[in-house]
């Protein structure tokens, strides 16, 4: 009995995600789902990639959080359209909530939608949100064992950003080992080292432009 209910929910999420993708394609909007643990730098990355992208493209952000609008306020402060998706304690976004967010956006007036997922290394990976590409973020303060411990988040990523590399010397994070374990699960993703202090995430801007241009 229970198993059947779980399967229906999963199928429902897949159906909602397919509907989102169809809606986005109809409006020629590209969508990127950003995933990573709390504090890995998802919002900070957005703050750095939005200004160069917004010079040429119209962007919006769906900001997922359990509670509070703090991250949404940071994005809105940059003049970007932002819709808060408050999961009310749930640890991931699902396609139903994302669809409601998309319906609040004027997709005719947009080129790019970023979804900042709830900070979590586990279940966001299992929920298709109708995105075209997945961006996974892991910071050097989390430890190089995270990709091998939480492979699901890395398996389907199209680009992996290793952030806060300016803190590398203060950690025992082994970049080489981290990259090796990401490669075990994912042979195609671009793997990029960034630090918003010393090496602004130009590679992420370039990745997004390679999809949208
Ligand atoms: Mg955030
Ligand atoms: Zn969850």
Short mmCIF file of N, CA, C and O and ligand atoms in Angstrom, two decimals, residues 90-92 120 123-124 127, ligand 2:
data_model
loop_
_atom_site.label_atom_id
_atom_site.label_comp_id
_atom_site.label_asym_id
_atom_site.label_seq_id
_atom_site.Cartn_x
_atom_site.Cartn_y
_atom_site.Cartn_z
N UNK A 90 9.89 21.64 4.59
CA UNK A 90 10.32 20.52 3.74
C UNK A 90 11.72 20.79 3.22
O UNK A 90 12.08 21.93 2.92
N UNK A 91 12.52 19.72 3.08
CA UNK A 91 13.95 19.88 2.83
C UNK A 91 14.33 19.91 1.35
O UNK A 91 15.49 19.80 1.01
N UNK A 92 13.35 20.04 0.46
CA UNK A 92 13.66 20.11 -0.98
C UNK A 92 12.51 20.82 -1.68
O UNK A 92 11.42 20.97 -1.13
N UNK A 120 20.69 21.51 0.85
CA UNK A 120 20.54 20.11 1.24
C UNK A 120 21.34 19.28 0.25
O UNK A 120 21.26 19.50 -0.96
N UNK A 123 18.12 15.05 -0.83
CA UNK A 123 16.94 14.78 -1.67
C UNK A 123 16.69 15.75 -2.83
O UNK A 123 16.01 15.33 -3.78
N UNK A 124 17.19 16.99 -2.84
CA UNK A 124 16.89 17.81 -4.03
C UNK A 124 17.26 17.09 -5.34
O UNK A 124 16.60 17.27 -6.36
N UNK A 127 14.43 15.23 -7.26
CA UNK A 127 13.23 15.91 -7.74
C UNK A 127 13.52 16.72 -9.00
O UNK A 127 14.19 17.75 -8.94
ZN1 LIG B 2 13.85 16.57 1.08
#
